[in-house]
Amino acid sequence: MKIVDAKVVVTSPGRNFVTLKLTTDDGLTGLGDATLNGRELAVVSYLTDHVAPLLLGLDPHRIEDTWQYLYRGAYWRRGPVTMAATAAVDVALWDIKAKAAGLPLYQLLGGASRDRVRTYGHANGRDIPELLDSVRAQLDEGYQAVRIQSGVPGLKAVYGVHSTDDSGSAVLHQQARPLVEDWDTDAYLRHIPAVFDAVRSEFGAELPLLHDAHHRLTPVQAGRLGKDLEPYRPFWLEDCTPAENQEALRLVRADTTTPLAIGEVFNTVYDYQTLITEQLIDYVRSAVTHFGGVTPLRKLFDFAAQYQIKSAIHGPEDISPVGMAAAVHLDLAVHNFGIQEYSGHTALTNEVFRHAYTFTDGHLHPGEAPGIGVELDEEMAAAHPYEAAYLPVNRLQDGTVHDW
Ligand code: CS2
Ligand code: MG
């Protein structure tokens, strides 16, 4: 079998998605997600200008070899653009291999280790009453674990909170420049324990509650927050510091027993080396889409398993249904699965990307369709072309740019 076509499809059924479609001389097709939120066209160029020409004529069964060829062969290793492009190729090849075998992908990854995949949803509120309503709405949708994010008194715009529509989905900022949000760490640190207190009082002790600090804290601030939240037993505190400084997590870990989750912006195992070998975190958060695909993410999970660290694949709405499908197959198969983030997609997105995975009672299942189980409707995709859009940026109240 040979790859005879490699096509990149960009579509915006509400937000931008980048998809690689490979076709073989047998007529099999494979899809891979290459969406890099706010920097989509850089990956499109990487794929169309530099990768697609190399794929033509290759044997699609040689997944490991192709991965190494793209990773080592480029000389310029790592980075989100390279690894998103590589991920798309890797997942498309797994899709083809599983279709050729007539099996759902999870069967090629060792088969199911569980019956279904536990997820968490997103609850957001500008204030505590609005957040409580949002948690209730998530529970009504079937979620059995919820991430809670709240506005902070005195701040006008906090990421993931003000910028939501009625469904709780993050609104895409389709404009020429990023929206500017504001931030005050002291105000945030004062407010979040009260948020947890209110949600625990309303929904009881058992509901798993998660929180995302979006890389905004110093290690000492993160340790303080983790300690203040301990009475509320959070499931985890996510991205408490900008963790490219891995050693910083030693300080956080020494201060708190609140479980820590990190890694949605990481793209290779080297970003995790100290965090894993020193057991400084509890969950690895990388997405199939940004980590180079199923091949390296499976290796990361096996490495993490040696240190009792679990998987928690990044799954916001900017991971396309193609990326989500690949994640759910991996979630079902790996032993050290922890939880899967899942905020769902709009009805239109689900029409453009018809998928076999299903969501019931807060759990996902990849379905039994051969491959990853996603079909791309290219006509519909073409009817919703790319629209320039940015993630917001974050500034302190004196105007200084801050981590978001
Ligand atoms: C977030 C994401 O899902 C999460 O945990 O951190 O919403 C993140 O901000 C976006 O995926 C960025 O593209
Ligand atoms: Mg996050």
Coordinates of C-alpha atoms and ligand atoms in Angstrom, one line a residue:
M1 CA 0.0 0.0 0.0
K2 CA 1.2 3.5 -0.8
I3 CA 0.1 7.0 0.1
V4 CA -1.1 8.7 -3.1
D5 CA -2.6 12.0 -1.7
A6 CA -2.1 14.2 1.2
K7 CA -4.6 17.1 1.5
V8 CA -5.0 19.7 4.2
V9 CA -8.5 20.9 4.9
V10 CA -9.1 24.1 6.9
T11 CA -12.6 24.8 8.1
S12 CA -14.4 27.1 10.5
P13 CA -17.8 25.7 11.5
G14 CA -17.8 28.1 14.5
R15 CA -14.0 27.9 15.1
N16 CA -11.0 27.0 13.0
F17 CA -10.0 23.4 12.6
V18 CA -7.1 22.0 10.5
T19 CA -7.4 18.4 9.3
L20 CA -4.9 16.3 7.3
K21 CA -6.5 13.7 5.0
L22 CA -4.3 11.0 3.6
T23 CA -5.4 8.6 0.8
T24 CA -3.8 5.4 -0.2
D25 CA -3.7 3.6 -3.6
D26 CA -6.2 1.1 -2.1
G27 CA -8.6 3.9 -1.6
L28 CA -8.3 4.0 2.2
T29 CA -8.4 7.4 3.8
G30 CA -7.0 8.5 7.2
L31 CA -7.7 11.8 9.1
G32 CA -5.5 13.6 11.6
D33 CA -6.1 16.8 13.6
A34 CA -3.5 19.6 13.3
T35 CA -5.4 22.5 14.9
L36 CA -3.2 24.9 16.8
N37 CA -5.5 27.5 18.2
G38 CA -4.7 31.0 17.0
R39 CA -1.7 29.9 14.9
E40 CA -3.6 27.5 12.5
L41 CA -2.1 28.7 9.2
A42 CA 1.5 28.1 10.4
V43 CA 0.7 24.4 10.7
V44 CA -1.1 24.4 7.3
S45 CA 2.0 25.7 5.7
Y46 CA 4.3 23.2 7.5
L47 CA 2.1 20.4 6.3
T48 CA 1.4 21.5 2.7
D49 CA 4.8 23.0 1.9
H50 CA 7.1 20.7 3.8
V51 CA 5.5 17.4 4.8
A52 CA 2.8 16.4 2.3
P53 CA 5.4 16.1 -0.6
L54 CA 7.5 13.7 1.5
L55 CA 4.5 11.4 2.3
L56 CA 3.6 10.6 -1.3
G57 CA 4.7 7.1 -2.1
L58 CA 5.4 6.0 1.5
D59 CA 4.0 2.8 3.0
P60 CA 1.2 4.0 5.4
H61 CA 1.8 0.9 7.6
R62 CA 5.2 2.2 8.7
I63 CA 3.9 4.5 11.4
E64 CA 6.9 4.5 13.8
D65 CA 9.4 4.9 10.9
T66 CA 7.4 7.8 9.5
W67 CA 7.2 9.5 12.9
Q68 CA 11.0 9.2 13.4
Y69 CA 11.5 10.4 9.8
L70 CA 9.5 13.6 10.4
Y71 CA 10.9 14.2 13.9
R72 CA 14.6 13.4 13.4
G73 CA 14.7 14.1 9.7
A74 CA 13.6 17.7 9.9
Y75 CA 16.7 18.5 12.1
W76 CA 14.6 21.2 13.8
R77 CA 12.9 19.2 16.5
R78 CA 10.0 19.9 18.9
G79 CA 7.8 23.0 19.1
P80 CA 4.0 23.2 18.7
V81 CA 3.9 23.8 15.0
T82 CA 6.2 20.8 14.1
M83 CA 4.5 18.5 16.6
A84 CA 0.9 19.4 15.6
A85 CA 1.8 18.7 12.0
T86 CA 3.6 15.4 13.0
A87 CA 0.5 14.5 15.1
A88 CA -1.8 14.9 12.1
V89 CA 0.3 12.5 10.0
D90 CA 0.6 10.0 12.9
V91 CA -3.1 9.9 13.6
A92 CA -4.0 9.7 9.9
L93 CA -1.7 6.7 9.6
W94 CA -3.2 4.9 12.7
D95 CA -6.6 5.6 11.2
I96 CA -5.5 3.9 7.9
K97 CA -3.9 1.0 9.7
A98 CA -7.0 0.3 11.8
K99 CA -9.3 0.6 8.8
A100 CA -7.1 -1.8 6.9
A101 CA -7.4 -4.2 9.8
G102 CA -11.1 -3.7 10.0
L103 CA -10.8 -2.8 13.7
P104 CA -11.4 0.3 15.9
L105 CA -8.1 1.9 16.8
Y106 CA -8.2 1.0 20.5
Q107 CA -7.9 -2.7 19.5
L108 CA -4.5 -2.0 17.9
L109 CA -3.4 -0.3 21.1
G110 CA -3.9 -3.4 23.2
G111 CA -7.7 -3.4 23.5
A112 CA -10.0 -1.9 26.1
S113 CA -8.7 -1.6 29.6
R114 CA -12.1 -0.2 30.8
D115 CA -15.7 -0.1 29.6
R116 CA -15.9 3.6 29.2
V117 CA -13.9 6.8 29.6
R118 CA -14.7 9.2 32.5
T119 CA -14.8 12.9 31.5
Y120 CA -15.0 16.3 33.1
G121 CA -16.9 19.2 31.8
H122 CA -16.5 23.0 32.2
A123 CA -18.5 25.2 34.5
N124 CA -17.9 28.9 34.3
G125 CA -19.5 31.9 36.0
R126 CA -18.9 35.6 36.2
D127 CA -19.7 35.3 39.9
I128 CA -20.5 32.5 42.3
P129 CA -24.3 32.3 41.7
E130 CA -23.7 32.1 38.0
L131 CA -21.0 29.4 38.5
L132 CA -23.4 27.3 40.7
D133 CA -26.0 27.5 37.8
S134 CA -23.3 26.4 35.4
V135 CA -22.3 23.4 37.6
R136 CA -26.0 22.4 37.8
A137 CA -26.2 22.6 34.0
Q138 CA -23.2 20.4 33.6
L139 CA -24.7 17.8 36.0
D140 CA -27.9 17.9 34.0
E141 CA -25.9 17.1 30.8
G142 CA -24.6 14.0 32.6
Y143 CA -21.1 15.1 33.7
Q144 CA -19.9 13.4 36.8
A145 CA -16.8 15.7 37.3
V146 CA -16.6 19.4 36.7
R147 CA -13.9 22.0 36.2
I148 CA -14.9 25.3 38.0
Q149 CA -13.7 28.7 36.8
S150 CA -15.1 32.0 38.2
G151 CA -14.8 35.7 37.6
V152 CA -12.8 37.5 40.2
P153 CA -14.3 40.6 42.0
G154 CA -12.5 43.7 40.6
L155 CA -11.4 42.1 37.3
K156 CA -13.4 42.8 34.2
A157 CA -12.4 39.9 32.0
V158 CA -10.9 36.5 33.1
Y159 CA -10.1 33.9 30.6
G160 CA -12.7 31.2 30.0
V161 CA -15.3 33.1 32.1
H162 CA -16.5 36.3 30.6
S163 CA -15.9 35.0 27.1
T164 CA -18.5 32.3 27.1
D165 CA -21.8 32.0 25.3
D166 CA -25.0 30.7 26.9
S167 CA -23.9 27.1 26.3
G168 CA -20.7 27.7 28.3
S169 CA -18.5 27.3 25.2
A170 CA -15.6 29.7 24.8
V171 CA -16.5 32.3 22.3
L172 CA -14.1 32.6 19.4
H173 CA -12.6 36.1 19.1
Q174 CA -12.9 36.5 15.3
Q175 CA -11.1 39.8 15.0
A176 CA -7.9 41.2 13.7
R177 CA -6.2 41.5 17.2
P178 CA -6.4 39.5 20.4
L179 CA -8.9 40.6 23.0
V180 CA -7.1 42.0 26.1
E181 CA -8.1 40.6 29.5
D182 CA -7.0 41.8 32.9
W183 CA -5.4 40.1 35.9
D184 CA -4.6 40.5 39.6
T185 CA -3.1 37.5 41.3
D186 CA -3.7 38.6 44.9
A187 CA -7.4 39.2 44.1
Y188 CA -7.6 35.7 42.5
L189 CA -5.9 34.0 45.4
R190 CA -8.3 35.6 47.9
H191 CA -11.4 34.6 45.8
I192 CA -10.8 31.0 44.7
P193 CA -11.1 29.3 48.2
A194 CA -14.5 31.0 48.5
V195 CA -15.5 29.6 45.1
F196 CA -14.6 26.1 46.2
D197 CA -16.4 26.6 49.5
A198 CA -19.6 27.7 47.8
V199 CA -19.6 24.8 45.2
R200 CA -18.8 22.2 47.9
S201 CA -21.7 23.6 50.1
E202 CA -24.1 23.4 47.2
F203 CA -23.1 20.1 45.6
G204 CA -21.6 18.1 48.5
A205 CA -18.3 16.4 49.2
E206 CA -18.2 13.7 46.5
L207 CA -18.4 15.6 43.2
P208 CA -14.9 15.7 41.7
L209 CA -14.0 19.4 41.2
L210 CA -11.1 20.6 39.1
H211 CA -9.6 24.1 38.6
D212 CA -7.3 25.6 36.0
A213 CA -4.9 28.4 37.0
H214 CA -3.7 28.9 33.4
H215 CA 0.0 29.2 34.2
R216 CA -0.5 32.5 36.1
L217 CA 1.1 31.8 39.5
T218 CA 4.7 31.8 40.9
P219 CA 5.6 28.6 42.7
V220 CA 5.0 30.1 46.1
Q221 CA 1.6 31.5 45.1
A222 CA 0.7 28.1 43.7
G223 CA 1.8 26.4 46.9
R224 CA -0.4 28.8 48.9
L225 CA -3.4 28.2 46.6
G226 CA -2.9 24.4 46.7
K227 CA -2.8 24.6 50.5
D228 CA -5.8 26.8 50.8
L229 CA -7.8 24.4 48.6
E230 CA -6.9 21.3 50.5
P231 CA -10.0 21.3 52.8
Y232 CA -12.1 21.1 49.6
R233 CA -10.2 18.1 48.3
P234 CA -9.9 19.3 44.6
F235 CA -9.5 16.5 42.0
W236 CA -6.6 18.7 40.7
L237 CA -5.1 22.1 40.4
E238 CA -4.1 22.5 36.7
D239 CA -1.2 24.6 35.2
C240 CA -0.5 26.3 38.4
T241 CA 2.8 27.8 37.1
P242 CA 4.4 28.2 33.6
A243 CA 5.9 24.8 33.9
E244 CA 8.6 25.1 31.3
N245 CA 10.6 25.7 34.5
Q246 CA 10.1 22.1 35.7
E247 CA 12.2 22.6 38.8
A248 CA 9.7 25.1 40.1
L249 CA 7.3 22.3 40.8
R250 CA 9.6 21.1 43.6
L251 CA 8.6 24.2 45.5
V252 CA 4.8 23.7 44.8
R253 CA 5.0 20.0 45.7
A254 CA 6.7 20.7 49.0
D255 CA 3.9 23.0 50.0
T256 CA 0.7 21.1 49.2
T257 CA -0.9 17.7 48.8
T258 CA -3.5 19.1 46.3
P259 CA -3.0 16.9 43.1
L260 CA -1.3 18.7 40.2
A261 CA -2.0 18.4 36.5
I262 CA 0.3 19.9 33.8
G263 CA 1.1 19.7 30.2
E264 CA -1.5 21.0 27.6
V265 CA 1.2 23.3 26.0
F266 CA 3.9 20.7 26.1
N267 CA 4.9 18.8 23.0
T268 CA 7.5 16.2 23.8
V269 CA 8.5 13.9 26.7
Y270 CA 11.5 16.2 27.4
D271 CA 9.0 18.8 28.7
Y272 CA 8.0 16.3 31.4
Q273 CA 11.3 14.6 32.3
T274 CA 11.9 16.2 35.7
L275 CA 8.2 16.4 36.5
I276 CA 7.8 12.7 36.0
T277 CA 11.0 11.2 37.4
E278 CA 10.7 13.3 40.5
Q279 CA 6.9 12.7 40.8
L280 CA 6.2 16.4 41.0
I281 CA 2.8 16.0 39.2
D282 CA -0.1 13.6 39.3
Y283 CA -1.6 14.0 35.7
V284 CA 0.0 14.5 32.3
R285 CA -2.3 16.8 30.2
S286 CA -1.0 16.7 26.6
A287 CA -3.3 16.4 23.7
V288 CA -2.8 13.8 20.9
T289 CA -2.9 16.9 18.6
H290 CA -0.1 18.8 20.1
F291 CA 2.2 16.0 21.3
G292 CA 3.0 14.5 17.9
G293 CA 0.2 11.9 17.8
V294 CA -0.8 8.6 19.4
T295 CA 2.7 7.1 19.0
P296 CA 4.6 9.5 21.3
L297 CA 1.6 10.1 23.7
R298 CA 1.3 6.3 24.3
K299 CA 5.1 6.3 25.2
L300 CA 4.6 9.2 27.5
F301 CA 1.7 7.5 29.3
D302 CA 3.8 4.3 29.7
F303 CA 6.7 6.4 31.1
A304 CA 4.4 8.2 33.5
A305 CA 2.8 4.9 34.6
Q306 CA 6.2 3.8 36.2
Y307 CA 5.7 6.8 38.6
Q308 CA 2.0 6.3 39.4
I309 CA 1.2 9.3 37.2
K310 CA -2.0 9.2 35.2
S311 CA -3.3 10.4 31.8
A312 CA -5.6 13.4 31.5
I313 CA -5.8 14.3 27.8
H314 CA -6.4 18.0 26.9
G315 CA -9.9 18.1 25.3
P316 CA -11.3 21.7 24.9
E317 CA -13.4 22.6 21.9
D318 CA -10.3 23.6 19.9
I319 CA -9.3 20.0 19.7
S320 CA -11.3 18.9 16.6
P321 CA -13.5 15.7 16.7
V322 CA -10.7 14.0 14.9
G323 CA -8.2 14.8 17.7
M324 CA -10.9 13.9 20.3
A325 CA -11.6 10.5 18.7
A326 CA -7.9 9.6 18.7
A327 CA -7.8 10.6 22.4
V328 CA -10.8 8.5 23.3
H329 CA -9.3 5.4 21.7
L330 CA -6.1 5.9 23.7
D331 CA -8.1 6.6 26.9
L332 CA -9.9 3.3 26.6
A333 CA -6.7 1.3 26.0
V334 CA -4.0 2.6 28.5
H335 CA -3.9 1.2 32.0
N336 CA -3.0 4.5 33.7
F337 CA -6.0 6.5 32.4
G338 CA -7.0 9.2 34.8
I339 CA -9.7 11.4 33.2
Q340 CA -10.5 13.0 29.8
E341 CA -11.4 16.6 29.4
Y342 CA -14.5 17.0 27.1
S343 CA -16.4 20.2 26.4
G344 CA -18.1 18.9 23.3
H345 CA -18.5 20.6 20.0
T346 CA -21.3 22.6 18.3
A347 CA -23.9 20.7 16.3
L348 CA -22.5 22.2 13.1
T349 CA -19.0 20.9 14.0
N350 CA -20.4 17.5 14.6
E351 CA -22.0 17.6 11.2
V352 CA -18.8 18.5 9.4
F353 CA -17.0 15.8 11.4
R354 CA -19.4 12.9 11.8
H355 CA -18.0 10.7 14.6
A356 CA -18.6 7.3 16.1
Y357 CA -17.6 8.3 19.6
T358 CA -20.6 8.8 22.0
F359 CA -21.1 10.7 25.3
T360 CA -23.4 9.1 27.9
D361 CA -23.7 9.8 31.6
G362 CA -20.5 11.8 31.6
H363 CA -18.5 9.1 29.9
L364 CA -17.2 8.7 26.3
H365 CA -16.8 5.6 24.2
P366 CA -14.9 5.5 20.9
G367 CA -17.4 3.3 19.2
E368 CA -16.7 0.2 17.0
A369 CA -16.2 1.8 13.6
P370 CA -12.9 0.7 12.0
G371 CA -10.1 3.3 12.3
I372 CA -10.6 6.3 14.6
G373 CA -14.3 6.5 13.5
V374 CA -14.5 10.0 12.0
E375 CA -15.7 11.1 8.5
L376 CA -15.0 14.5 7.2
D377 CA -17.8 16.1 5.1
E378 CA -15.5 18.1 2.7
E379 CA -18.4 20.0 1.0
M380 CA -19.7 21.2 4.3
A381 CA -16.1 22.0 5.4
A382 CA -15.6 24.1 2.3
A383 CA -18.8 26.1 3.0
H384 CA -17.2 27.3 6.3
P385 CA -13.8 28.8 5.4
Y386 CA -11.0 29.9 7.7
E387 CA -11.6 33.0 9.7
A388 CA -8.7 34.9 11.4
A389 CA -9.1 34.5 15.2
Y390 CA -6.9 34.9 18.3
L391 CA -6.7 33.6 21.8
P392 CA -6.9 36.6 24.3
V393 CA -3.8 38.1 25.9
N394 CA -3.6 39.0 29.6
R395 CA -2.4 42.2 31.2
L396 CA -1.9 43.2 34.8
Q397 CA -3.8 46.3 35.9
D398 CA -0.7 48.5 35.2
G399 CA -0.6 47.2 31.7
T400 CA 2.2 44.6 32.0
V401 CA 1.7 41.5 29.9
H402 CA 1.1 38.5 32.1
D403 CA 1.0 34.7 31.5
W404 CA -2.5 33.7 30.7
Ligands
CS2_1 C1 -7.8 25.1 28.7 C2 -7.9 25.4 27.3 O1 -9.0 23.2 28.4 C3 -8.2 23.7 29.1 O2 -7.7 23.2 30.1 O3 -6.6 25.5 29.3 O4 -9.2 26.0 27.1 C4 -6.9 26.3 26.6 O5 -7.0 27.6 27.1 C5 -7.2 26.3 25.1 O6 -7.2 25.0 24.6 C6 -6.1 27.1 24.3 O7 -6.2 26.8 23.0
MG2 MG -6.0 24.1 30.8

